[in-house]
Tab-separated table of C-alpha atoms in Angstrom:
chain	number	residue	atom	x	y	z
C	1	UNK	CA	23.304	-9.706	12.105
C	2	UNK	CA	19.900	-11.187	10.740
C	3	UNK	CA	20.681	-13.542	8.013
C	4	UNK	CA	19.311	-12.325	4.433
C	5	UNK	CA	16.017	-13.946	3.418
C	6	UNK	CA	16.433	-16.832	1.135
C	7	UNK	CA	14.818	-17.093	-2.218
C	8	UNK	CA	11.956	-18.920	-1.299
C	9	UNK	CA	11.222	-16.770	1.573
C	10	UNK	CA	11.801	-13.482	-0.206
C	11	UNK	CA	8.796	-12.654	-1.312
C	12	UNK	CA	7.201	-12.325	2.502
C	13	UNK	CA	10.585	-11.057	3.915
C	14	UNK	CA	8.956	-8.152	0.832
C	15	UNK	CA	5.651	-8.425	2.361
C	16	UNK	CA	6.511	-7.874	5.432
C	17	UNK	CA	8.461	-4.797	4.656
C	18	UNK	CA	5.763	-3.138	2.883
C	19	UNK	CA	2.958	-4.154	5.570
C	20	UNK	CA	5.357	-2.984	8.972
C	21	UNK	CA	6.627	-0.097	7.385
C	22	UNK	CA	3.311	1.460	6.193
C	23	UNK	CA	4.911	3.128	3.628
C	24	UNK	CA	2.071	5.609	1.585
C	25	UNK	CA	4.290	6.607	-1.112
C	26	UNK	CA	2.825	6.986	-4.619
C	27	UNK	CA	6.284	6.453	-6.289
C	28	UNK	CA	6.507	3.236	-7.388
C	29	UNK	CA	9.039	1.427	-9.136
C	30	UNK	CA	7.548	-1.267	-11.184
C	31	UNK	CA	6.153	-0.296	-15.118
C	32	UNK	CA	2.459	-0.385	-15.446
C	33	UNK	CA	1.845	-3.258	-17.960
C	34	UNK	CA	-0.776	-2.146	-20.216
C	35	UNK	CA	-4.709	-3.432	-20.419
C	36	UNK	CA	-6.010	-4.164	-23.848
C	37	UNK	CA	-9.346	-5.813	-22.344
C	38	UNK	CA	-11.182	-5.296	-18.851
C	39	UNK	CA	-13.188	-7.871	-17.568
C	40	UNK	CA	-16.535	-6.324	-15.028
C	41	UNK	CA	-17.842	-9.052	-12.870
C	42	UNK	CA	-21.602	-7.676	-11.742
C	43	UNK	CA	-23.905	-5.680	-14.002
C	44	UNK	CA	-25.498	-3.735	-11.145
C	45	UNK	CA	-25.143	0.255	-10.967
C	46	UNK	CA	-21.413	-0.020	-9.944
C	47	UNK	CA	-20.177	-2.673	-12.163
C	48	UNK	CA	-22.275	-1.088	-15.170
C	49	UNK	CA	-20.535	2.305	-14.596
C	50	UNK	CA	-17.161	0.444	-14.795
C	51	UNK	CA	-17.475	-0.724	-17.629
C	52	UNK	CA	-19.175	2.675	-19.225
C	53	UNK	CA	-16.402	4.531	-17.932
C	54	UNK	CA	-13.670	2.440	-19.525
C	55	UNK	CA	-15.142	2.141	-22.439
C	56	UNK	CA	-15.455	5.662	-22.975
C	57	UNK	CA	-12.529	7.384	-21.029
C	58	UNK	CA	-9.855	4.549	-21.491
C	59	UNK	CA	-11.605	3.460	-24.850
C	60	UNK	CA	-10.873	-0.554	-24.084
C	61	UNK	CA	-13.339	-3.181	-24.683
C	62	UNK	CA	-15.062	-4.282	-21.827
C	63	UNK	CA	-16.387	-8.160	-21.150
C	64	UNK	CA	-19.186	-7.616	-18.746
C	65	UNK	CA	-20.076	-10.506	-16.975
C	66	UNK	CA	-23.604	-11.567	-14.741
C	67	UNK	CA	-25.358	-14.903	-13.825
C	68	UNK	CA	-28.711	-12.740	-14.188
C	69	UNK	CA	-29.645	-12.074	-17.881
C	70	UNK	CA	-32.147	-9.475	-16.108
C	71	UNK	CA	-29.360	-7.846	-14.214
C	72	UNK	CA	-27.348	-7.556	-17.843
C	73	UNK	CA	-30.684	-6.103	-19.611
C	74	UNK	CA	-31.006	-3.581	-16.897
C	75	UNK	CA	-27.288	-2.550	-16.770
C	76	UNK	CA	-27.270	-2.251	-20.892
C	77	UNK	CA	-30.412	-0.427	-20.813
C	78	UNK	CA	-28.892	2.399	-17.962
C	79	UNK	CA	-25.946	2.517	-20.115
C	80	UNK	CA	-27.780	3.452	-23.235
C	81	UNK	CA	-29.877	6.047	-21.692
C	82	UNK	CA	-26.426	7.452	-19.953
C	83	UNK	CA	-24.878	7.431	-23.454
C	84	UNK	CA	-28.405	9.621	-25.049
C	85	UNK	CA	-27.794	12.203	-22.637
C	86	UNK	CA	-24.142	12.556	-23.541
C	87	UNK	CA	-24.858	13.048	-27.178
C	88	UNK	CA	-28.206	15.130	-26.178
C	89	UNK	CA	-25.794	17.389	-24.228
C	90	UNK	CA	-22.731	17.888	-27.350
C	91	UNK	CA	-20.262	15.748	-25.351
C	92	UNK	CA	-19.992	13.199	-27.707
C	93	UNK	CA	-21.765	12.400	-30.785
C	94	UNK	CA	-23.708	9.736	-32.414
C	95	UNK	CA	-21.412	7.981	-34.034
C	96	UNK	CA	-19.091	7.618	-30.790
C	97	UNK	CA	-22.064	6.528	-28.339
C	98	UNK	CA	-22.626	3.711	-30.572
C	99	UNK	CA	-18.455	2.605	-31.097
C	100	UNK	CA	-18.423	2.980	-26.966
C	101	UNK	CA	-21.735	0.733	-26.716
C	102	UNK	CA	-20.040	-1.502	-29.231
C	103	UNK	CA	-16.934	-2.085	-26.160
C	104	UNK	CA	-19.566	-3.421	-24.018
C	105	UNK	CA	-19.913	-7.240	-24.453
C	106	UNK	CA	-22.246	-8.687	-22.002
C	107	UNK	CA	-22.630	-12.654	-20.781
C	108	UNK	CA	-23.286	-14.745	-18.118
C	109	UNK	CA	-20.280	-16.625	-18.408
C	110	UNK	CA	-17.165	-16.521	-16.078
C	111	UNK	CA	-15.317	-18.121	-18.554
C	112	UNK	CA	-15.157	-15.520	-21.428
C	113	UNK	CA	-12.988	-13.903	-18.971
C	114	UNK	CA	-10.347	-16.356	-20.276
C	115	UNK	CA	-8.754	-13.025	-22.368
C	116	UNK	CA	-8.636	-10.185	-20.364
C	117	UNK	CA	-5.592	-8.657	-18.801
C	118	UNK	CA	-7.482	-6.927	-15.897
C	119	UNK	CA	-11.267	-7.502	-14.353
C	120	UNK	CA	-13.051	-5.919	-11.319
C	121	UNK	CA	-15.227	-7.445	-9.524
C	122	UNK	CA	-18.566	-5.040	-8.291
C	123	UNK	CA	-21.020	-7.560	-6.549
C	124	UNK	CA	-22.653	-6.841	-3.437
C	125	UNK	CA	-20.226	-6.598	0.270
C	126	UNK	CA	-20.654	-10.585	0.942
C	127	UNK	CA	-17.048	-12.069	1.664
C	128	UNK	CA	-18.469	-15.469	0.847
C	129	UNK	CA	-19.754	-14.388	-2.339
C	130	UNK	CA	-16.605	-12.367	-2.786
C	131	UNK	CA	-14.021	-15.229	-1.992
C	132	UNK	CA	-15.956	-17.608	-4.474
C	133	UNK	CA	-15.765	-15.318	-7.116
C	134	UNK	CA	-11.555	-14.776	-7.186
C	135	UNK	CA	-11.546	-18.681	-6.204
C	136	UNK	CA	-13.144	-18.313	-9.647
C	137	UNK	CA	-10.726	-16.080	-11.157
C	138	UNK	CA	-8.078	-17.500	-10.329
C	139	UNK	CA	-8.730	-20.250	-12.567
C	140	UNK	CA	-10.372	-18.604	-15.626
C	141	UNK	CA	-8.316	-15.844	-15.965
C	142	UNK	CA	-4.836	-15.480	-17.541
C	143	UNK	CA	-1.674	-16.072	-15.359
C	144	UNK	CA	-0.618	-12.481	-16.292
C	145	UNK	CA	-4.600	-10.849	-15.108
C	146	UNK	CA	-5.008	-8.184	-12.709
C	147	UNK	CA	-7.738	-9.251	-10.097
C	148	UNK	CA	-9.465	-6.643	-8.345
C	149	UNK	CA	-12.591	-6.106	-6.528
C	150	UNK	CA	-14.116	-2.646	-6.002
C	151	UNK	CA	-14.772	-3.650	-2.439
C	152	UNK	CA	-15.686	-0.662	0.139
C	153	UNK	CA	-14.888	-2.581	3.398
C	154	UNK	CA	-13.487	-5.660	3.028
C	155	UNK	CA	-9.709	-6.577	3.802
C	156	UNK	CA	-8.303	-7.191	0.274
C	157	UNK	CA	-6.003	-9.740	2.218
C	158	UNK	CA	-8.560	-11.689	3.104
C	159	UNK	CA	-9.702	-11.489	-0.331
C	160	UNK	CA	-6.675	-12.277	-1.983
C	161	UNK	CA	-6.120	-15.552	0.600
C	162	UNK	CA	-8.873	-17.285	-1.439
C	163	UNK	CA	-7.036	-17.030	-4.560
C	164	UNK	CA	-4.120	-19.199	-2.678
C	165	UNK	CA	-4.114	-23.296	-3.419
C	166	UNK	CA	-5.203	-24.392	0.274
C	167	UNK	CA	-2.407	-27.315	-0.082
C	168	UNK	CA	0.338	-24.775	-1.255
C	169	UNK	CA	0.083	-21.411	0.755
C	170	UNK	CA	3.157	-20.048	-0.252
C	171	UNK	CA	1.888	-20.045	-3.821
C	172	UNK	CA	1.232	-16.274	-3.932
C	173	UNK	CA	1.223	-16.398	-7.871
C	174	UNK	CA	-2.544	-15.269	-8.104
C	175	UNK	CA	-2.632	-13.513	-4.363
C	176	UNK	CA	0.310	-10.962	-5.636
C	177	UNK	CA	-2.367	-10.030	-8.574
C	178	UNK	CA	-5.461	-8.744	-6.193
C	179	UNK	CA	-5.854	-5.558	-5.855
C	180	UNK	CA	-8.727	-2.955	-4.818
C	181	UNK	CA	-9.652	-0.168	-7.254
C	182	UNK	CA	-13.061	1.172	-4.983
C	183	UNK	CA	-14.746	3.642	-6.946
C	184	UNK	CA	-16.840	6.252	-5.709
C	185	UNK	CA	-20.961	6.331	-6.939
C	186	UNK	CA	-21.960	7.194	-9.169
C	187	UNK	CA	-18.663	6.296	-11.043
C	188	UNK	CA	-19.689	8.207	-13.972
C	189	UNK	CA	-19.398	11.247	-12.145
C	190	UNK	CA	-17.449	11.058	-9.512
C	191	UNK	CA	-13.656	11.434	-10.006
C	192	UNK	CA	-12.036	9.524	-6.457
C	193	UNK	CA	-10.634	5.679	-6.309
C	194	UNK	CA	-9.455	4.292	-3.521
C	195	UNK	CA	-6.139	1.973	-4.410
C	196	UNK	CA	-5.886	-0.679	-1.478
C	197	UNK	CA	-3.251	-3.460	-1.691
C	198	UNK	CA	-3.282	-6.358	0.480
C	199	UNK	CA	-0.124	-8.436	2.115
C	200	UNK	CA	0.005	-10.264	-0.849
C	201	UNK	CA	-0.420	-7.494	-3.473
C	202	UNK	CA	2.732	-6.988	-5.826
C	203	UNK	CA	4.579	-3.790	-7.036
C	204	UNK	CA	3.611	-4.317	-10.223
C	205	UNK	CA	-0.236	-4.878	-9.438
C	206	UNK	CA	-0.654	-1.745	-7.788
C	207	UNK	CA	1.007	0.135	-10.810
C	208	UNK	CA	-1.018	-1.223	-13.417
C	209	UNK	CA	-3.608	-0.659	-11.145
C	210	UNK	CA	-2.895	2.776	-10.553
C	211	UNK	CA	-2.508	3.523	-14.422
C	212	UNK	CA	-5.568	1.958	-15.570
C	213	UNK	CA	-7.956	4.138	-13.371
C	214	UNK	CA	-6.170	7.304	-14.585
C	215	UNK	CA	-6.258	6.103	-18.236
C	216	UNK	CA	-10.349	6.243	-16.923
C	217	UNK	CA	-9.984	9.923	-15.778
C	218	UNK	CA	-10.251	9.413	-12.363
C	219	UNK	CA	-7.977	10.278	-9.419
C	220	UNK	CA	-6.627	7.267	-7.346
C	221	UNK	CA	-5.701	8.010	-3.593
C	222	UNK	CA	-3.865	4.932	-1.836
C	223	UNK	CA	-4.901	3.461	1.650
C	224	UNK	CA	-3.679	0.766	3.816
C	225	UNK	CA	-5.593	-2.761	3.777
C	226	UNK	CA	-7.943	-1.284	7.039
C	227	UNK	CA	-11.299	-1.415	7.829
C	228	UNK	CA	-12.649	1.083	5.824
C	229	UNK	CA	-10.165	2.047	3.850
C	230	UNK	CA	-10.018	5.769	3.528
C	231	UNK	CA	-13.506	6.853	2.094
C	232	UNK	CA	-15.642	4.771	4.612
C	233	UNK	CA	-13.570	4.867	7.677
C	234	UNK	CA	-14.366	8.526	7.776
C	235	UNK	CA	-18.181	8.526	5.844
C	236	UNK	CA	-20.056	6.181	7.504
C	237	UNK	CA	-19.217	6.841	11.303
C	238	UNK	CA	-20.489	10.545	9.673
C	239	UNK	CA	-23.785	8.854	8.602
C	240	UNK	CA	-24.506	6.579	11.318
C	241	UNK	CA	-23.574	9.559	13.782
C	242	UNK	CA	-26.997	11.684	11.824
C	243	UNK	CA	-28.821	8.327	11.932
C	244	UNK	CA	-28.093	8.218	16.000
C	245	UNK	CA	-29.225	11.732	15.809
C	246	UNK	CA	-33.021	11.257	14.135
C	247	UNK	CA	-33.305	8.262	16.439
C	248	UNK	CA	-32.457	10.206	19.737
C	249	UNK	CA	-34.506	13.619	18.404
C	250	UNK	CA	-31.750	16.106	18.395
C	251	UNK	CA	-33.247	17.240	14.888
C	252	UNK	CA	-35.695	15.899	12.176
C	253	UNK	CA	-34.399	14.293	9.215
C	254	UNK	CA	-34.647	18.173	6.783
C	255	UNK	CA	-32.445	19.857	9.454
C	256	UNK	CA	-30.122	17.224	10.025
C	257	UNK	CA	-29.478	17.221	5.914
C	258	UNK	CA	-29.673	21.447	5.784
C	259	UNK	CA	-27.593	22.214	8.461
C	260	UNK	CA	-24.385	19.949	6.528
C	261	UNK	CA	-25.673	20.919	2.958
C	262	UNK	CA	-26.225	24.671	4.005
C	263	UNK	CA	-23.516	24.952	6.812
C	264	UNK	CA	-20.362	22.732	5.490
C	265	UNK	CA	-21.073	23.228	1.604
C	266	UNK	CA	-21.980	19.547	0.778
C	267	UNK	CA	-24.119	18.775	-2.192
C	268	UNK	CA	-26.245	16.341	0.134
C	269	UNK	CA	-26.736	16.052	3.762
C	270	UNK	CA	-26.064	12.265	5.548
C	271	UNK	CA	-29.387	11.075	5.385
C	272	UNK	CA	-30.321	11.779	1.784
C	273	UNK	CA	-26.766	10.403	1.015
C	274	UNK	CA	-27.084	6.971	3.205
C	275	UNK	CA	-30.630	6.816	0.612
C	276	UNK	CA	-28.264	6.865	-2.082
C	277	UNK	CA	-25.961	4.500	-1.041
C	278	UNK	CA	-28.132	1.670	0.182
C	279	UNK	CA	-29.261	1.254	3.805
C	280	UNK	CA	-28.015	-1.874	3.687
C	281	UNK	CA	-24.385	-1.095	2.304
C	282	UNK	CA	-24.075	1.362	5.094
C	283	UNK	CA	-24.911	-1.466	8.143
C	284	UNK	CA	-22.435	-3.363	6.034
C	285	UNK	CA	-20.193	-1.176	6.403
C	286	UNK	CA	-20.882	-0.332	9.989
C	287	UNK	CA	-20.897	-3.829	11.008
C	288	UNK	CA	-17.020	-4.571	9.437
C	289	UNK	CA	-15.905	-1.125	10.751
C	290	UNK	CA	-17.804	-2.641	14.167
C	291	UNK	CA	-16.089	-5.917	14.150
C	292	UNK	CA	-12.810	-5.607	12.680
C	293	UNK	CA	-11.856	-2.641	14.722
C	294	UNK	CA	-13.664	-3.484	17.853
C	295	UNK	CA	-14.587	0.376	19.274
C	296	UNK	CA	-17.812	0.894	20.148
C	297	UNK	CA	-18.127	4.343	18.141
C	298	UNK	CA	-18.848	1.900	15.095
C	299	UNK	CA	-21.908	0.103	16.444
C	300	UNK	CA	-24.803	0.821	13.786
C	301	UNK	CA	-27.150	3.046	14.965
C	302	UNK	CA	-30.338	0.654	15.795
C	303	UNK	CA	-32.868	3.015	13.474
C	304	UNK	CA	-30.543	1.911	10.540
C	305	UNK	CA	-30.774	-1.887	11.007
C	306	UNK	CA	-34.723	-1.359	12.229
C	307	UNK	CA	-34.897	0.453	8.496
C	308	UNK	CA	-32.830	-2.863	6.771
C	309	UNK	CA	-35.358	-5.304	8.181
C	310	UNK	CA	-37.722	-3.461	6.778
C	311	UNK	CA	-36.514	-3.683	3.535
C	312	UNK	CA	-36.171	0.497	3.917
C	313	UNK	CA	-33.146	0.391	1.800
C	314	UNK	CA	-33.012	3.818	0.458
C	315	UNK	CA	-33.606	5.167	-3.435
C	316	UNK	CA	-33.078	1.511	-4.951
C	317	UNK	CA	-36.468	0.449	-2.657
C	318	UNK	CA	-38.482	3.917	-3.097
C	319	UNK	CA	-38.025	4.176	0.530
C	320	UNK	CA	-35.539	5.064	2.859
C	321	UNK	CA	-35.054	8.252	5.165
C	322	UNK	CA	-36.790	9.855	2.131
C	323	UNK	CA	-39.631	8.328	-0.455
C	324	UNK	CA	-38.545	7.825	-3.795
């Protein structure tokens, strides 16, 4: 007979129930505790329609937080023009555009995070920059804080290890808090959210987690910590497959798009879709899936990294595939 785990081993004899046995069940145990402030980390496009969204769906104030003032102007200005065409279109009025824009409170400081009982993390797929960031967190935030990043490749394990004190690595007190809640672009519109917990990631995490994103009208959908997750294990070997074929001539760039748009009943083909994801998020992505999982079906295609050198990078450059 094994011997029971003692109390200071119990919480990895826990992790390594949850990570051998793969269970995918949504039923989970732990209460959701509730989020009375979010914390965004990155004013970009996915970061800005974070905070949008939970402002208006789960009607919580949002502390929005970027180093670059200009990256914070931007965002606010997107937001306002999103919230113009909501009133222009009777979905809400005046008076509620302004109390949702009132949510929104923007700054370049980490530490006006100190009050928030959740933040998310949307900067661009850099581990480095990633790991310094919940390093970061770890320290500003409250002890009670959700951390989560809206990663789209990157093992939330790995993640979450940089959140551990490097002379106490058993301390999982900040590690069992990080979480991934990946949301789909634009976030405004699009309903899926990937839910990826790590080794360290706690019960309770992941149902907080899971709460808060339907509070925001979406619809979470829970994955394993693997390259890729869900969404991107299965979409980008899609889009770097259509890249291989432009590069190799088995169709031009319109009939590669049609035949998926016109044949499968997607609202964009892979090409026009890589455009409006980012070039460069998509060799990313191809280079982790590459790496991590060692097949050769995820080498890039070489057009795509020819077009990132270029600085080709889709919509956001006015070039990619398509002109913009």
């Amino acid at each position: 007979m094994l011997p029971r785990p003692s109390a200071a081993t119990r919480p990895f004899a826990n992790i390594g129930a949850r990570s051998l046995g793969r269970s995918f069940s949504t039923t989970r145990g732990m209460a959701a505790a509730e989020v009375t402030r979010l914390g965004v980390v990155g004013a970009g496009q996915m970061g800005l329609g974070i905070a949008l969204v939970a402002a208006q769906k789960a009607l919580v104030p949002v502390t929005l937080v970027d180093s670059s003032q200009a990256s914070i102007d931007k965002g606010l200005k997107f937001a306002d023009k999103l919230l113009e065409k909501d009133v222009s279109k009777d979905r809400i009025t005046k008076d509620e555009a302004t109390t949702i824009r009132e949510r929104l409170s923007p700054t370049p400081r980490m530490e006006d995070l100190s009050s928030v009982d959740f933040v998310i993390e949307a900067v661009p797929e850099v581990l480095s920059l990633k790991t310094s960031i919940f390093a970061q967190l770890a320290q500003v935030c409250p002890p009670h804080a959700i951390l989560a990043t809206n990663t789209s490749s990157i093992s939330i394990t790995k993640i979450a290890a940089s959140t551990t004190p490097k002379d106490n690595p058993t301390d999982l007190s900040a590690a069992s808090r990080v979480i991934s809640t990946h949301f789909m672009n634009p976030v405004p519109v699009q309903k899926g959210v990937e839910i990826i917990s790590g080794l360290q990631t706690s019960e309770s995490t992941i149902a907080t987690a899971l709460a808060l994103v339907k509070k925001m009208g979406k619809i979470p959908s829970q994955s394993a910590d693997s390259p890729g997750f869900l969404a991107n294990r299965m979409l980008m070997p899609y889009i770097n497959e259509a890249i291989v074929c432009l590069d190799t001539g088995v169709g031009g760039k319109e009939d590669i798009d049609n035949i998926m748009k016109n044949g499968t009943n997607v609202p964009m083909g892979p090409l026009q879709l890589a455009d409006f994801i980012g070039l460069d998020t998509c060799l990313a992505i191809m280079e982790v899936l590459h790496q991590e999982l060692g097949d050769s079906k995820y080498r890039p295609a070489v057009l795509l990294r020819r077009m990132v050198d270029a600085g080709w990078l889709g919509k956001k450059s006015g070039k990619g595939f398509y002109d913009y």
